[in-house]
Coordinates of N, CA, C and O and ligand atoms in Angstrom, one line a residue:
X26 N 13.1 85.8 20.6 CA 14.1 85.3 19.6 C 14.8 84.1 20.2 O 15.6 84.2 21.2
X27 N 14.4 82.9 19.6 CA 15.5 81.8 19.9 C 16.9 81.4 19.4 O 17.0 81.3 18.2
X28 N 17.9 81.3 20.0 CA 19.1 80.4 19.2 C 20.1 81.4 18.7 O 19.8 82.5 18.2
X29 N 21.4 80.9 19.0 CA 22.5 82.1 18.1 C 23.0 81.6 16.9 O 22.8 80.6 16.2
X30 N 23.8 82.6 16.7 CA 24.4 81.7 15.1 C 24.2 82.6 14.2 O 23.5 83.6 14.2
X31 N 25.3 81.9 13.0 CA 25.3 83.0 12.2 C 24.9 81.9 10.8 O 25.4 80.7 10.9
X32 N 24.2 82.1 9.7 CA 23.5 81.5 8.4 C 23.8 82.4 7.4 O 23.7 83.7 7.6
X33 N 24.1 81.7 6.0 CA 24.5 82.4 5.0 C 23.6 81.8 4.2 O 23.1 80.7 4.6
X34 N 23.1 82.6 2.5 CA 22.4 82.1 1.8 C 22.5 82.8 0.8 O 22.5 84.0 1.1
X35 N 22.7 82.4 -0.5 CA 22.8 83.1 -1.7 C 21.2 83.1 -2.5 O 20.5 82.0 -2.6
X36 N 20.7 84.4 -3.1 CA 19.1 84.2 -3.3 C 19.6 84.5 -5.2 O 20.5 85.1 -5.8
X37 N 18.7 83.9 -5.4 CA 18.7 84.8 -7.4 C 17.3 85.2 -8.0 O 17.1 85.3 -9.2
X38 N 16.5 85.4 -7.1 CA 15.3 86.3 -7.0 C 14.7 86.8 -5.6 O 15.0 86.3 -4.5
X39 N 13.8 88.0 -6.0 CA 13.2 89.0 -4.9 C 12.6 87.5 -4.3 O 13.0 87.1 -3.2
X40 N 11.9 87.1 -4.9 CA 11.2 85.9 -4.2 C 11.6 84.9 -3.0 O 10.9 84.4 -2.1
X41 N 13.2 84.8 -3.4 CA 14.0 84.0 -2.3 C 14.3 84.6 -1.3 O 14.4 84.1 -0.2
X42 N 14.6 86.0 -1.7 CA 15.1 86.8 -0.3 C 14.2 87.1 0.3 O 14.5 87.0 1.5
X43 N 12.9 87.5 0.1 CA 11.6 87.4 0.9 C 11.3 86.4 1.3 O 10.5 86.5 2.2
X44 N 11.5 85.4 0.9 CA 11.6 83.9 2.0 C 12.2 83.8 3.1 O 11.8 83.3 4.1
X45 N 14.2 84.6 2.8 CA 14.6 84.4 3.8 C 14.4 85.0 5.0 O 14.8 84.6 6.1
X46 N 13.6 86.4 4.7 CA 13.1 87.3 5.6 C 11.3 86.3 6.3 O 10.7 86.5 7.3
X47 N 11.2 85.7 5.5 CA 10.0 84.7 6.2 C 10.0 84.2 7.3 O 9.2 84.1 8.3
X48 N 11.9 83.7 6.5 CA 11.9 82.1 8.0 C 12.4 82.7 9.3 O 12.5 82.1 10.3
X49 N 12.8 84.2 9.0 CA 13.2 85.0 10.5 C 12.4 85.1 11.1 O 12.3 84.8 12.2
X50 N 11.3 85.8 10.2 CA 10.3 86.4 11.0 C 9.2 85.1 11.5 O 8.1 85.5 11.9
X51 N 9.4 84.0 11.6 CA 9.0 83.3 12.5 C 9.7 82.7 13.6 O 9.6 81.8 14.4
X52 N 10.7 83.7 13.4 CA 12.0 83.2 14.9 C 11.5 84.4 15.7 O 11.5 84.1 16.9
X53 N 10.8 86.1 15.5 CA 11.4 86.9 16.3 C 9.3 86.7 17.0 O 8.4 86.0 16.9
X54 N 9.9 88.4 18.1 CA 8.5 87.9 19.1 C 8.4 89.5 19.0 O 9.2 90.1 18.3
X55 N 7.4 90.1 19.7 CA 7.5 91.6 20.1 C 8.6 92.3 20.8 O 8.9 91.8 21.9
X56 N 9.2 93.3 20.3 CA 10.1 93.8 21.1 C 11.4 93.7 20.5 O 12.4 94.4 20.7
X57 N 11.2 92.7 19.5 CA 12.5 92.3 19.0 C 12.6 93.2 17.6 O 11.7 93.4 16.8
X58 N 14.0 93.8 17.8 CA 14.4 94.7 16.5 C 15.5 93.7 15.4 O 16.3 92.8 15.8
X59 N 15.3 94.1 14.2 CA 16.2 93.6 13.5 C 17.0 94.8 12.9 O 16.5 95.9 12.9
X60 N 18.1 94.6 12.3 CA 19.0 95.5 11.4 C 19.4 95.0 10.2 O 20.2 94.1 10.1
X61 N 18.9 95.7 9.2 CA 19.2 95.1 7.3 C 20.5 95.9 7.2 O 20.6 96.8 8.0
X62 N 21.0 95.8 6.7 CA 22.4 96.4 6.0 C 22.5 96.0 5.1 O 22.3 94.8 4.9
X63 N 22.9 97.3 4.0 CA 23.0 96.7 2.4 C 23.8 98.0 2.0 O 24.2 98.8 2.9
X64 N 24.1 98.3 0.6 CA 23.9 98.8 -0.6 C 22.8 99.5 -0.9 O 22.0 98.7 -0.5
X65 N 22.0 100.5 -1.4 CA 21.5 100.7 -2.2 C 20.5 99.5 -3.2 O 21.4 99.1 -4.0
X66 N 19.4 99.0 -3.4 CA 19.1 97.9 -4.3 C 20.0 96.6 -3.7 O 20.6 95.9 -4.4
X67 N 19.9 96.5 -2.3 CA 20.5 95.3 -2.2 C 19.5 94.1 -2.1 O 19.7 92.9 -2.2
X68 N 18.5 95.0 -1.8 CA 17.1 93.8 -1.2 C 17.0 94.2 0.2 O 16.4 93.4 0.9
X69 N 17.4 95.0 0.6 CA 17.0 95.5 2.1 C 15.5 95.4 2.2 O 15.2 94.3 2.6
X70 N 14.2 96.4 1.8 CA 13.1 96.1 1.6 C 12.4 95.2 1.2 O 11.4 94.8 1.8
X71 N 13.2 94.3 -0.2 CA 12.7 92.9 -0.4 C 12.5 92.4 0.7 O 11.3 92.0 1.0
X72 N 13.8 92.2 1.5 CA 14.0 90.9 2.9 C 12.8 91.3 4.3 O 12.3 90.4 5.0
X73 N 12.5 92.6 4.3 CA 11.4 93.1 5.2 C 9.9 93.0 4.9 O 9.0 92.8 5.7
X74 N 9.8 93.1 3.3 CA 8.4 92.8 2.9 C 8.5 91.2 2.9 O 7.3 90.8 3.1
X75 N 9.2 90.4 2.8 CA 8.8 88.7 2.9 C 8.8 89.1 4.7 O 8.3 88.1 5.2
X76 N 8.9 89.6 5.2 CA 9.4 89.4 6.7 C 7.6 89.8 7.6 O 6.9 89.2 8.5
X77 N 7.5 91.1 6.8 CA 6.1 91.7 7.4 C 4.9 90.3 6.6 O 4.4 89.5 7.3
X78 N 4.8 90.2 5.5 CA 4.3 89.5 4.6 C 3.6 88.2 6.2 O 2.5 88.1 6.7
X79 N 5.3 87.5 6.4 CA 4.5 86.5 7.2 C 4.0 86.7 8.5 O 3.1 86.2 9.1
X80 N 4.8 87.5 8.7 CA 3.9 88.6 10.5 C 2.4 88.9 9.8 O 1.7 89.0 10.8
X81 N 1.7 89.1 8.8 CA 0.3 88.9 8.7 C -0.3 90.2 8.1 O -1.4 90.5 8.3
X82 N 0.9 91.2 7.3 CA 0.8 92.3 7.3 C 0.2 92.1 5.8 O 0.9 91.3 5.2
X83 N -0.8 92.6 5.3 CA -1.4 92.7 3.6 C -1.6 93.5 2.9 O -2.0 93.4 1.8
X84 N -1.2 95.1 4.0 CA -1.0 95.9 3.2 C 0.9 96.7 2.2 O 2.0 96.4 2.7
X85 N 0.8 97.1 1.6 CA 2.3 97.6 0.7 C 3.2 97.9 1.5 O 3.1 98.9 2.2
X86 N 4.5 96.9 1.7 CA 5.7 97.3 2.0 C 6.8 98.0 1.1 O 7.7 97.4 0.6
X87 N 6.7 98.9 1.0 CA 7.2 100.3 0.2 C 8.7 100.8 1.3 O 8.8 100.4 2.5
X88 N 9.6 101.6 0.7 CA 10.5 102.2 1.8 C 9.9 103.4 1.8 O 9.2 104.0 0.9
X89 N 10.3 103.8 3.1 CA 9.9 105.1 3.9 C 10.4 106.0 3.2 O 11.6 106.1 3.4
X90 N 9.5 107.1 2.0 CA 10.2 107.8 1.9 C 9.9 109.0 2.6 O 11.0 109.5 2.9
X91 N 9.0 109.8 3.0 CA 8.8 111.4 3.3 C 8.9 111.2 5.2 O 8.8 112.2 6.0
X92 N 9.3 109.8 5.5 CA 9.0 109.7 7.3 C 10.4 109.0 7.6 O 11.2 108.7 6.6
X93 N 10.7 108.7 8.6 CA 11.6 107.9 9.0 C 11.3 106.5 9.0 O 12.2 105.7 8.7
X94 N 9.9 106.0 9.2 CA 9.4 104.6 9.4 C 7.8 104.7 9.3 O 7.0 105.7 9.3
X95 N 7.6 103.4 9.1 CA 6.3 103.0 9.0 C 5.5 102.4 9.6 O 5.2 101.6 8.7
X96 N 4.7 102.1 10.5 CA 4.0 101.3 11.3 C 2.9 100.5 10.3 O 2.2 101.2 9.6
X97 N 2.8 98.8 10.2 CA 2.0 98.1 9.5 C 1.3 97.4 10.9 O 1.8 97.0 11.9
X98 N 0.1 97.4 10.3 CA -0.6 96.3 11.5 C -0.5 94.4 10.6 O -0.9 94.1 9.5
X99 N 0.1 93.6 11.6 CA -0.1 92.2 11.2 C -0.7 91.3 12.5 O -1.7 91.8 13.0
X100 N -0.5 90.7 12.9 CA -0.8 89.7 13.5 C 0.1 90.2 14.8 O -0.4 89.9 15.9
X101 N 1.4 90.9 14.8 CA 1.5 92.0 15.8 C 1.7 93.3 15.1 O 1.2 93.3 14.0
X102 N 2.4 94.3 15.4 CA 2.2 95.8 15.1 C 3.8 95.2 14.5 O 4.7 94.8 15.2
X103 N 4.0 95.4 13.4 CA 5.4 96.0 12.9 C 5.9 97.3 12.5 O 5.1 98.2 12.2
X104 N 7.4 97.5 12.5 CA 7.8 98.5 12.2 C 8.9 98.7 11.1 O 9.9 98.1 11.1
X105 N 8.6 99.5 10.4 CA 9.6 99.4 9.2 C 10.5 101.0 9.1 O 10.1 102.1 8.9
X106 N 11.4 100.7 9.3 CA 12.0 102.1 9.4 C 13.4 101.9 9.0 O 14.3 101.1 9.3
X107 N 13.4 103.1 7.9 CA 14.7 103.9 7.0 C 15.1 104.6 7.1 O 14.7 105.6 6.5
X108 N 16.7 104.8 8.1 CA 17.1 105.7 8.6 C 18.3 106.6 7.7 O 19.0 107.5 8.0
X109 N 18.1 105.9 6.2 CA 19.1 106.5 5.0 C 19.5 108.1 5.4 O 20.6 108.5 5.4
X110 N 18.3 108.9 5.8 CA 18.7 110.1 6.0 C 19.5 110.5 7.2 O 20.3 111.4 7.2
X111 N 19.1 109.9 8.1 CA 19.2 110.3 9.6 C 21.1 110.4 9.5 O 21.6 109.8 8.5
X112 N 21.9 111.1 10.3 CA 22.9 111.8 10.8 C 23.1 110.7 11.9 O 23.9 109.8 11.8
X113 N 22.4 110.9 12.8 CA 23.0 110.3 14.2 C 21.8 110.9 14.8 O 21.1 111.9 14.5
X114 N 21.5 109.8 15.8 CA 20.3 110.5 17.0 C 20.3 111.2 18.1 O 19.4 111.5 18.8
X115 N 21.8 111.6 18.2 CA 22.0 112.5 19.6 C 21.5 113.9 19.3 O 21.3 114.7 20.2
X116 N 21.4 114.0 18.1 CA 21.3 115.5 17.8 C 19.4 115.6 17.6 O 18.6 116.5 17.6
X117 N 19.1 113.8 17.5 CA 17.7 114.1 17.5 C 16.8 113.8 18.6 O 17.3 113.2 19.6
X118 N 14.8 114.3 18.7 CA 14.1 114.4 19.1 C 13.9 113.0 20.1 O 13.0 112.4 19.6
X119 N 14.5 112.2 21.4 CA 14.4 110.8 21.4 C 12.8 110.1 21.1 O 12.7 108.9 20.8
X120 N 11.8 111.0 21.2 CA 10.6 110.5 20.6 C 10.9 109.8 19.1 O 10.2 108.9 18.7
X121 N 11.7 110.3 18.7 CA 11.9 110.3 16.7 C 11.2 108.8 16.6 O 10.3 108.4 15.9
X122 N 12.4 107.9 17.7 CA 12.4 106.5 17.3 C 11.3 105.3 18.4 O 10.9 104.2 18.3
X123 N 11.0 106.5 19.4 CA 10.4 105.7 20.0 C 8.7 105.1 19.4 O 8.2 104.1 19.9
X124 N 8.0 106.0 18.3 CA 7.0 105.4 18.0 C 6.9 104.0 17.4 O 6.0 103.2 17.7
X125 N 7.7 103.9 16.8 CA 8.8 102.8 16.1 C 9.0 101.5 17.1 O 8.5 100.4 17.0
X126 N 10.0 102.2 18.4 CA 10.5 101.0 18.5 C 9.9 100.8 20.1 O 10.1 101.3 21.2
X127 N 9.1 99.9 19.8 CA 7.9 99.6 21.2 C 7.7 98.5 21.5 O 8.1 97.7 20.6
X128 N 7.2 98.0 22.6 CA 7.4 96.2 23.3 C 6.8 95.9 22.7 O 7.2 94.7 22.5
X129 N 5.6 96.0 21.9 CA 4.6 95.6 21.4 C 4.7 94.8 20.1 O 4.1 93.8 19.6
X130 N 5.8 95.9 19.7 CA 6.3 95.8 18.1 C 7.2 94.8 17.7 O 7.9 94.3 18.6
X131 N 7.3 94.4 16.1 CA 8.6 93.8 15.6 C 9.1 95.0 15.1 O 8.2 95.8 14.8
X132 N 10.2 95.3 15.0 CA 11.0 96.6 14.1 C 12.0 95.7 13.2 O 12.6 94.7 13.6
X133 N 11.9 96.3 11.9 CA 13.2 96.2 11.0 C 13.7 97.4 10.6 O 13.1 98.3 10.0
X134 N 15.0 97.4 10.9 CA 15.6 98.4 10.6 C 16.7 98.5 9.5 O 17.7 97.7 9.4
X135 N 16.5 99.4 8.7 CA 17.5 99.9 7.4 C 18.3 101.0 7.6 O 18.2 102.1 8.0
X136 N 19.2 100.4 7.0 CA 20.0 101.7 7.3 C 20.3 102.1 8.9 O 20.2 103.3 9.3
X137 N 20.6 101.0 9.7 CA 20.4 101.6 11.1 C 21.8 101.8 11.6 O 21.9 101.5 12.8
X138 N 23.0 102.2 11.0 CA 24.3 102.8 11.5 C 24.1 104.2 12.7 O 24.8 104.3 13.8
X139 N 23.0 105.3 12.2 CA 22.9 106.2 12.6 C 22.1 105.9 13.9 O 22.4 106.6 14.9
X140 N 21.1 105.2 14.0 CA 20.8 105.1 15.8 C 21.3 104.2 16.3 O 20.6 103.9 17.4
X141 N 22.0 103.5 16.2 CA 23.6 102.1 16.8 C 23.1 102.5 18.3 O 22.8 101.6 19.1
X142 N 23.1 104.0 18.8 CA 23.1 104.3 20.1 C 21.7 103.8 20.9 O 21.5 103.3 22.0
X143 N 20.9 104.1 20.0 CA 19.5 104.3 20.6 C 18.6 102.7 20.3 O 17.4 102.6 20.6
X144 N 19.6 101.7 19.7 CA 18.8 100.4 19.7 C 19.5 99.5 20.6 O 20.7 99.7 20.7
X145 N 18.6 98.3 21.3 CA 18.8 98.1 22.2 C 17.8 96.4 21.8 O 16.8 96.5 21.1
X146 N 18.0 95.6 22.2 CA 16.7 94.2 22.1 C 17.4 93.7 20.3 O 16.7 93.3 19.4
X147 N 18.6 94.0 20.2 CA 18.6 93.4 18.5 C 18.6 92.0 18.7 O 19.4 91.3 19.4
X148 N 17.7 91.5 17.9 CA 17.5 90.0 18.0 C 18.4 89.3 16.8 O 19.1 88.3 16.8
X149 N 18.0 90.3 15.8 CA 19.1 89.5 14.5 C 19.9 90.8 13.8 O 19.4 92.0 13.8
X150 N 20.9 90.6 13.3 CA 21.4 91.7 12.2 C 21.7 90.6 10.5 O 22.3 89.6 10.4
X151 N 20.9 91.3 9.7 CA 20.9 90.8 8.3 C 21.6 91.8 7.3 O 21.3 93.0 7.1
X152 N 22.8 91.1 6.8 CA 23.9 92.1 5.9 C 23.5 91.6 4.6 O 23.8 90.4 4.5
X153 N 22.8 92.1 3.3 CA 22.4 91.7 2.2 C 24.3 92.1 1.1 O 25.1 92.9 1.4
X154 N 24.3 91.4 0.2 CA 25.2 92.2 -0.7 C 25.2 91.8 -2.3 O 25.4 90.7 -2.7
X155 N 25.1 92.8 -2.9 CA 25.2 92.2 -4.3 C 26.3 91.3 -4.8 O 27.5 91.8 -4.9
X156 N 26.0 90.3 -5.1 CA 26.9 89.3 -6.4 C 27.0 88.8 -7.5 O 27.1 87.7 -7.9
X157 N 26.8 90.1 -8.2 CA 26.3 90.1 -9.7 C 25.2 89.7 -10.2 O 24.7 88.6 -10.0
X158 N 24.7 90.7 -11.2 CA 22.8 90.1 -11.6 C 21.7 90.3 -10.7 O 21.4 91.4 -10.2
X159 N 21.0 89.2 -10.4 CA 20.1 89.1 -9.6 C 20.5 88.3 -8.3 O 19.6 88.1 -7.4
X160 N 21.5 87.9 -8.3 CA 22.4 87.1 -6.9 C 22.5 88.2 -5.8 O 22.9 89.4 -5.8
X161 N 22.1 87.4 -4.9 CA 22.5 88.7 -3.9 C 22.9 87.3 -2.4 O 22.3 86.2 -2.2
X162 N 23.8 87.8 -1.8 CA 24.4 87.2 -0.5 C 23.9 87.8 1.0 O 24.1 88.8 1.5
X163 N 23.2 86.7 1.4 CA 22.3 87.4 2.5 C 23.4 86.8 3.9 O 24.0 85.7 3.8
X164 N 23.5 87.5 4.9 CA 24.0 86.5 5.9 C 23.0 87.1 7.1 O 22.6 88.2 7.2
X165 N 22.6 86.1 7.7 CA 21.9 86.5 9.1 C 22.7 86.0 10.4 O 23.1 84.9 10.6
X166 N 22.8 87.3 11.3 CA 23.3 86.6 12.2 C 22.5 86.8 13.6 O 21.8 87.8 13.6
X167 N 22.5 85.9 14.6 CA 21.3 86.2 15.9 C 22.0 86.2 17.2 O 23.0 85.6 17.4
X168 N 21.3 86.9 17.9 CA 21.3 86.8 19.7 C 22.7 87.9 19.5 O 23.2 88.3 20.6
Ligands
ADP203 P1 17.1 98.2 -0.8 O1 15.9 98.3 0.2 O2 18.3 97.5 -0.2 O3 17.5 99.5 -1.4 P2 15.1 96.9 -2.5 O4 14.6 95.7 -1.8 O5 14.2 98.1 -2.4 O6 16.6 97.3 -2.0 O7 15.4 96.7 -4.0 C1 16.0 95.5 -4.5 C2 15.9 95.5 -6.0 O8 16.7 94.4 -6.5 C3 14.5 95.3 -6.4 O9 14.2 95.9 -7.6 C4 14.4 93.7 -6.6 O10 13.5 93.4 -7.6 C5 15.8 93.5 -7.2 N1 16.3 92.2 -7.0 C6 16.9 91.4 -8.0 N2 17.3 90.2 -7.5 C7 17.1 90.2 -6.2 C8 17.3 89.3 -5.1 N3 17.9 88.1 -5.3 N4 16.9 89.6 -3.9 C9 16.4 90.8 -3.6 N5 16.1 91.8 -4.6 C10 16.5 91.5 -5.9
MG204 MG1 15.0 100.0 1.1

């Protein structure tokens, strides 16, 4: 991951916010994790499927529902993982996260309040929020 800083951008389609998850994902490298924060329907998955999309991934970015995360093969191995259910990780398996989160890999993470402890290499954190309609307020911030 190059460069710090923080960037703001207002989207008014799925289409834009999957762009903005584009132009990241030609900033990050292996190893490097991200963190989505939202709402519910904020575009958290939107911003990850434009993200895997340009990492070279062609098969369905869907959210995780019956697992914690998802492994997609692109151009490197990404990880997509939804920790909506998770509690906290002290109480869990440390394997849980490590399939997930590997040198190899890009990880995007949703919902990742609950392993705060257990990530470590965050290259960017992306806070989505609704602004009525189809507006939504993306801010990215890095390093
Ligand atoms: P989350 O993962 O945060 O729960 P999703 O990405 O699964 O959210 O869903 C976002 C929903 O909002 C989708 O139905 C999408 O089509 C819709 N949507 C409408 N406008 C936007 C926008 N500007 N950016 C992202 N999603 C949008
Ligand atoms: Mg989601």
């Amino acid at each position: 991951m190059k460069g710090d800083g923080r960037e703001g951008a207002s989207t008014e389609r799925p289409a834009q916010t999957e762009a903005l998850g584009a132009a990241l994902a030609s900033r990050l490298q292996p190893g490097d994790v991200v963190l989505v924060s939202g709402e519910l329907g904020a575009g958290k998955t939107t911003f990850v499927r434009g993200a895997a999309r340009a990492l070279g991934v062609t098969e369905p970015v869907t959210s995780p529902t019956f697992t914690i995360g998802q492994r997609y093969e692109g151009r490197v191995p990404v990880s997509h993982l939804d920790l909506y259910r998770l509690e906290g990780v002290e109480d869990e398996d440390p394997a849980l996260l490590e399939d997930y989160l590997r040198a190899d890999s890009i990880a995007f993470v949703e919902w990742p309040q609950a392993a705060a402890p257990a990530l470590d290499r965050i290259a960017a954190r992306v806070e989505i929020r609704h602004a009525g309609g189809d507006r939504r307020d993306v801010e990215i911030s890095y390093g």
